[in-house]
Amino acid sequence: GEGKGGGKKEKKARAFDWSNSYRRQVALQFSYVGWDHMGFASQESTENTVEEHLFKAMFKTCLLENKDRACYSRCARTDKGVSAMCNVVSIRLRSKRTKGLGVVPPEGPHEMSEECKDRAYWLGRGGGEEH
């Protein structure tokens, strides 16, 4: 029957505290089936793009505070209904790491350091090998 606590309690959304969050520039490799999407790249006049869903997921999981500080770069785009394999985006996300390549401390600089810009990486099956 309907006893105590029969309904689910609504959780209050708490604002995430970004002031103590380290960020790290990463490369995300992904594939997608584009049948139900309007292409990869977000556009002002187009909804339901793969990129839009990618950003929504990163906001929902608190990996990304806002697009302005994301240092975001994409390498490809597709048309409506087109699928893709091995797409890569570069983006600055929240990280547990406090040291290392691409790590930006809280309230740190918003641009990649010269040291990071001078390195090249191969992101194949071995992943992240410096060249």
Coordinates of N, CA and C in Angstrom, one line a residue:
G1 N 0.8 -1.2 0.0 CA 0.0 0.0 0.0 C 0.8 1.2 0.0
E2 N 0.1 2.3 0.2 CA 0.7 3.7 0.2 C 1.2 4.0 1.6
G3 N 2.3 3.6 2.0 CA 2.9 3.9 3.3 C 3.7 5.2 3.3
K4 N 4.4 5.4 4.4 CA 5.3 6.5 4.5 C 6.3 6.5 3.3
G5 N 6.6 7.6 2.8 CA 7.6 7.7 1.7 C 7.2 7.0 0.4
G6 N 5.9 7.0 0.1 CA 5.5 6.3 -1.1 C 5.9 7.0 -2.4
G7 N 6.1 8.3 -2.3 CA 6.6 9.1 -3.5 C 8.0 9.3 -3.4
K8 N 8.6 9.6 -4.5 CA 10.1 9.9 -4.5 C 10.2 11.4 -4.1
K9 N 11.2 11.7 -3.3 CA 11.6 13.0 -3.0 C 12.3 13.7 -4.1
E10 N 12.0 14.9 -4.3 CA 12.8 15.7 -5.4 C 14.1 16.2 -4.7
K11 N 15.1 16.0 -5.5 CA 16.4 16.4 -5.0 C 16.6 17.9 -5.4
K12 N 17.1 18.7 -4.5 CA 17.4 20.1 -4.8 C 18.8 20.1 -5.5
A13 N 18.8 20.8 -6.6 CA 20.0 20.9 -7.4 C 21.0 21.9 -6.7
R14 N 22.1 21.4 -6.4 CA 23.2 22.2 -5.8 C 24.1 22.7 -6.8
A15 N 24.5 24.0 -6.7 CA 25.4 24.5 -7.6 C 26.8 23.9 -7.4
F16 N 27.5 23.5 -8.4 CA 28.8 22.9 -8.3 C 29.8 24.0 -8.0
D17 N 30.7 23.8 -7.1 CA 31.7 24.8 -6.7 C 33.0 24.6 -7.6
W18 N 33.1 25.5 -8.6 CA 34.2 25.4 -9.6 C 35.5 26.0 -9.1
S19 N 35.4 26.8 -8.0 CA 36.6 27.5 -7.5 C 37.8 26.7 -7.1
N20 N 37.5 25.4 -6.7 CA 38.6 24.5 -6.4 C 39.0 23.5 -7.4
S21 N 38.4 23.6 -8.6 CA 38.5 22.6 -9.6 C 39.7 22.8 -10.5
Y22 N 40.5 21.8 -10.6 CA 41.6 21.8 -11.6 C 40.9 21.4 -13.0
R23 N 41.6 21.8 -14.0 CA 41.1 21.5 -15.4 C 42.2 20.9 -16.2
R24 N 41.9 20.1 -17.2 CA 42.9 19.5 -18.0 C 42.5 19.5 -19.4
Q25 N 43.4 19.9 -20.3 CA 43.2 19.8 -21.8 C 43.3 18.4 -22.2
V26 N 42.2 17.8 -22.8 CA 42.2 16.4 -23.2 C 41.7 16.3 -24.6
A27 N 42.0 15.2 -25.2 CA 41.5 14.8 -26.5 C 40.5 13.7 -26.3
L28 N 39.2 13.9 -26.8 CA 38.2 12.9 -26.7 C 38.0 12.3 -28.1
Q29 N 38.1 11.0 -28.1 CA 37.9 10.3 -29.4 C 36.6 9.5 -29.3
F30 N 35.7 9.7 -30.2 CA 34.4 9.0 -30.2 C 33.8 8.7 -31.6
S31 N 32.9 7.9 -31.6 CA 32.1 7.5 -32.8 C 30.7 7.7 -32.5
Y32 N 29.9 7.9 -33.6 CA 28.4 8.1 -33.4 C 27.7 7.6 -34.6
V33 N 26.4 7.2 -34.4 CA 25.5 6.9 -35.4 C 24.6 8.1 -35.6
G34 N 24.7 8.8 -36.7 CA 24.0 10.1 -36.9 C 22.7 10.0 -37.6
W35 N 22.0 8.9 -37.7 CA 20.7 8.8 -38.3 C 19.7 9.8 -37.8
D36 N 19.7 10.0 -36.5 CA 18.6 10.8 -35.9 C 19.1 12.2 -35.6
H37 N 20.3 12.6 -36.1 CA 20.9 13.9 -35.7 C 21.0 14.8 -36.9
M38 N 21.1 16.1 -36.7 CA 21.2 17.1 -37.7 C 22.7 17.4 -38.0
G39 N 23.6 16.4 -38.0 CA 25.0 16.6 -38.2 C 25.8 16.7 -36.9
F40 N 27.1 17.0 -37.0 CA 27.9 17.0 -35.8 C 27.9 18.4 -35.2
A41 N 28.2 19.4 -36.0 CA 28.5 20.8 -35.5 C 27.2 21.5 -35.1
S42 N 27.3 22.1 -33.9 CA 26.2 23.0 -33.4 C 26.1 24.2 -34.3
Q43 N 24.9 24.7 -34.5 CA 24.6 25.9 -35.2 C 23.5 26.6 -34.6
E44 N 23.4 27.9 -34.7 CA 22.4 28.7 -34.0 C 21.0 28.3 -34.5
S45 N 20.8 27.9 -35.8 CA 19.5 27.6 -36.4 C 19.2 26.1 -36.4
T46 N 20.1 25.3 -35.8 CA 19.9 23.9 -35.9 C 20.0 23.3 -34.5
E47 N 19.0 22.4 -34.2 CA 19.0 21.7 -32.9 C 19.3 20.2 -33.2
N48 N 19.5 19.4 -32.1 CA 19.7 18.0 -32.2 C 20.9 17.6 -33.0
T49 N 22.0 18.3 -32.7 CA 23.3 18.0 -33.3 C 24.1 17.1 -32.3
V50 N 25.0 16.3 -32.8 CA 25.9 15.5 -31.9 C 26.6 16.4 -31.0
E51 N 27.2 17.5 -31.4 CA 27.9 18.4 -30.6 C 27.1 18.9 -29.4
E52 N 25.8 19.2 -29.7 CA 24.9 19.7 -28.7 C 24.7 18.7 -27.6
H53 N 24.6 17.4 -28.0 CA 24.4 16.3 -27.0 C 25.7 16.1 -26.2
L54 N 26.8 16.2 -26.9 CA 28.1 16.1 -26.2 C 28.3 17.1 -25.1
F55 N 28.0 18.4 -25.4 CA 28.1 19.5 -24.4 C 27.1 19.3 -23.3
K56 N 25.8 18.9 -23.6 CA 24.8 18.6 -22.6 C 25.3 17.6 -21.6
A57 N 25.9 16.5 -22.1 CA 26.4 15.5 -21.2 C 27.6 16.0 -20.3
M58 N 28.4 16.8 -20.9 CA 29.6 17.3 -20.1 C 29.1 18.3 -19.0
F59 N 28.0 19.1 -19.4 CA 27.5 20.0 -18.4 C 26.8 19.2 -17.3
K60 N 26.0 18.2 -17.7 CA 25.2 17.4 -16.7 C 26.2 16.7 -15.7
T61 N 27.3 16.3 -16.2 CA 28.2 15.5 -15.3 C 29.3 16.4 -14.6
C62 N 29.1 17.7 -14.8 CA 30.0 18.7 -14.2 C 31.4 18.6 -14.6
L63 N 31.6 18.1 -15.8 CA 33.0 18.1 -16.4 C 33.3 19.4 -17.0
L64 N 32.3 20.2 -17.3 CA 32.5 21.5 -18.0 C 31.7 22.6 -17.4
E65 N 32.3 23.7 -17.1 CA 31.6 24.8 -16.4 C 30.9 25.7 -17.5
N66 N 31.6 26.1 -18.5 CA 30.9 26.8 -19.6 C 31.8 26.7 -20.9
K67 N 31.2 27.0 -22.0 CA 31.9 26.9 -23.3 C 33.0 27.9 -23.4
D68 N 32.9 29.1 -22.8 CA 33.9 30.2 -22.9 C 35.3 29.8 -22.4
R69 N 35.3 28.9 -21.3 CA 36.6 28.5 -20.7 C 37.0 27.1 -21.2
A70 N 36.3 26.6 -22.2 CA 36.6 25.2 -22.6 C 37.8 25.0 -23.5
C71 N 38.3 26.0 -24.2 CA 39.4 25.9 -25.1 C 39.1 24.8 -26.1
Y72 N 37.8 24.8 -26.6 CA 37.3 23.7 -27.4 C 37.7 23.8 -28.9
S73 N 38.0 22.7 -29.5 CA 38.4 22.6 -30.9 C 37.9 21.3 -31.4
R74 N 37.3 21.3 -32.6 CA 36.9 20.1 -33.3 C 37.6 19.9 -34.6
C75 N 37.7 18.6 -35.0 CA 38.5 18.4 -36.2 C 37.6 18.0 -37.4
A76 N 36.3 17.9 -37.3 CA 35.5 17.4 -38.4 C 34.0 17.9 -38.2
R77 N 33.3 17.7 -39.2 CA 31.8 17.9 -39.1 C 31.1 17.0 -40.1
T78 N 29.9 16.7 -39.9 CA 29.1 15.8 -40.8 C 27.8 16.5 -41.1
D79 N 27.1 16.0 -42.1 CA 25.8 16.5 -42.5 C 24.7 15.7 -41.8
K80 N 23.5 16.1 -42.0 CA 22.4 15.4 -41.4 C 22.4 14.0 -41.7
G81 N 22.2 13.1 -40.7 CA 22.0 11.7 -40.9 C 23.3 10.9 -41.2
V82 N 24.5 11.6 -41.2 CA 25.7 11.0 -41.4 C 26.4 10.5 -40.1
S83 N 26.9 9.3 -40.1 CA 27.6 8.7 -39.0 C 29.1 8.9 -39.1
A84 N 29.8 8.8 -38.0 CA 31.3 9.0 -38.1 C 32.0 8.1 -37.1
M85 N 33.2 7.7 -37.4 CA 34.0 6.9 -36.5 C 35.3 7.7 -36.2
C86 N 35.8 7.6 -35.0 CA 37.1 8.1 -34.6 C 37.2 9.7 -34.8
N87 N 36.1 10.4 -34.5 CA 36.2 11.8 -34.4 C 36.9 12.2 -33.1
V88 N 37.6 13.3 -33.2 CA 38.4 13.8 -32.0 C 38.1 15.3 -31.7
V89 N 37.8 15.6 -30.5 CA 37.7 17.0 -30.1 C 38.7 17.2 -29.0
S90 N 39.2 18.4 -28.9 CA 40.1 18.9 -27.8 C 39.3 19.8 -26.9
I91 N 39.4 19.6 -25.6 CA 38.6 20.4 -24.7 C 39.2 20.4 -23.3
R92 N 39.0 21.5 -22.6 CA 39.5 21.6 -21.2 C 38.4 21.2 -20.3
L93 N 38.5 20.0 -19.6 CA 37.5 19.5 -18.7 C 38.0 19.5 -17.2
R94 N 37.1 19.4 -16.3 CA 37.4 19.3 -14.9 C 38.2 18.0 -14.7
S95 N 39.2 18.0 -13.8 CA 40.1 16.8 -13.7 C 40.5 16.7 -12.2
K96 N 40.7 15.4 -11.8 CA 41.2 15.1 -10.5 C 42.7 15.3 -10.4
R97 N 43.3 15.3 -11.5 CA 44.8 15.5 -11.5 C 45.1 16.9 -11.1
T98 N 46.2 17.1 -10.3 CA 46.7 18.4 -9.9 C 48.0 18.7 -10.5
K99 N 48.6 17.8 -11.2 CA 49.9 18.0 -11.8 C 49.9 17.3 -13.2
G100 N 50.8 17.8 -14.0 CA 51.0 17.0 -15.3 C 50.7 17.9 -16.5
L101 N 50.9 17.3 -17.6 CA 50.7 18.0 -18.9 C 49.3 18.4 -19.1
G102 N 49.1 19.7 -19.4 CA 47.8 20.2 -19.7 C 46.9 20.5 -18.5
V103 N 47.4 20.3 -17.3 CA 46.6 20.6 -16.1 C 46.7 22.1 -15.8
V104 N 45.5 22.7 -15.5 CA 45.4 24.1 -15.2 C 44.8 24.2 -13.8
P105 N 45.5 24.9 -12.9 CA 45.1 25.0 -11.5 C 43.8 25.9 -11.4
P106 N 43.1 25.8 -10.3 CA 41.9 26.7 -10.1 C 42.4 28.1 -10.3
E107 N 41.5 28.9 -11.0 CA 41.8 30.3 -11.2 C 43.1 30.5 -11.9
G108 N 43.6 29.5 -12.6 CA 44.8 29.6 -13.4 C 44.6 30.3 -14.8
P109 N 45.6 30.3 -15.6 CA 45.5 30.9 -16.9 C 44.5 30.1 -17.7
H110 N 43.8 30.8 -18.7 CA 42.8 30.1 -19.5 C 43.4 29.7 -20.8
E111 N 44.6 30.0 -21.1 CA 45.2 29.5 -22.4 C 46.2 28.5 -22.1
M112 N 46.4 27.6 -23.1 CA 47.4 26.5 -23.0 C 48.8 27.1 -23.0
S113 N 49.6 26.6 -22.1 CA 51.0 27.1 -22.0 C 51.8 26.8 -23.2
E114 N 52.8 27.5 -23.5 CA 53.7 27.3 -24.6 C 54.3 25.9 -24.6
E115 N 54.6 25.4 -23.4 CA 55.2 24.1 -23.3 C 54.2 23.0 -23.8
C116 N 52.9 23.2 -23.6 CA 51.9 22.2 -24.0 C 51.7 22.4 -25.5
K117 N 51.8 23.6 -26.1 CA 51.6 23.8 -27.5 C 52.7 23.1 -28.4
D118 N 53.9 23.0 -27.8 CA 55.0 22.5 -28.6 C 55.1 21.0 -28.6
R119 N 54.2 20.3 -28.0 CA 54.2 18.8 -28.0 C 53.2 18.2 -29.0
A120 N 53.5 17.1 -29.6 CA 52.6 16.5 -30.5 C 52.3 15.1 -29.9
Y121 N 51.1 14.6 -30.1 CA 50.7 13.3 -29.6 C 50.0 12.5 -30.6
W122 N 50.3 11.2 -30.6 CA 49.6 10.3 -31.5 C 48.5 9.6 -30.6
L123 N 47.3 9.7 -31.0 CA 46.1 9.2 -30.2 C 45.6 7.9 -30.9
G124 N 46.4 7.0 -31.2 CA 45.9 5.7 -31.8 C 45.6 4.7 -30.7
R125 N 45.7 3.4 -31.0 CA 45.3 2.4 -30.1 C 46.2 2.4 -28.8
G126 N 47.5 2.8 -29.0 CA 48.3 2.9 -27.8 C 48.0 4.1 -27.0
G127 N 47.4 5.1 -27.6 CA 46.9 6.3 -26.9 C 48.0 7.1 -26.3
G128 N 48.0 8.4 -26.5 CA 48.7 9.4 -25.8 C 50.2 9.2 -25.8
E129 N 50.8 8.7 -26.8 CA 52.3 8.6 -26.9 C 52.9 9.9 -27.4
E130 N 53.8 10.4 -26.7 CA 54.4 11.7 -27.1 C 55.4 11.4 -28.2
H131 N 55.4 12.3 -29.2 CA 56.4 12.2 -30.3 C 57.3 13.4 -30.4

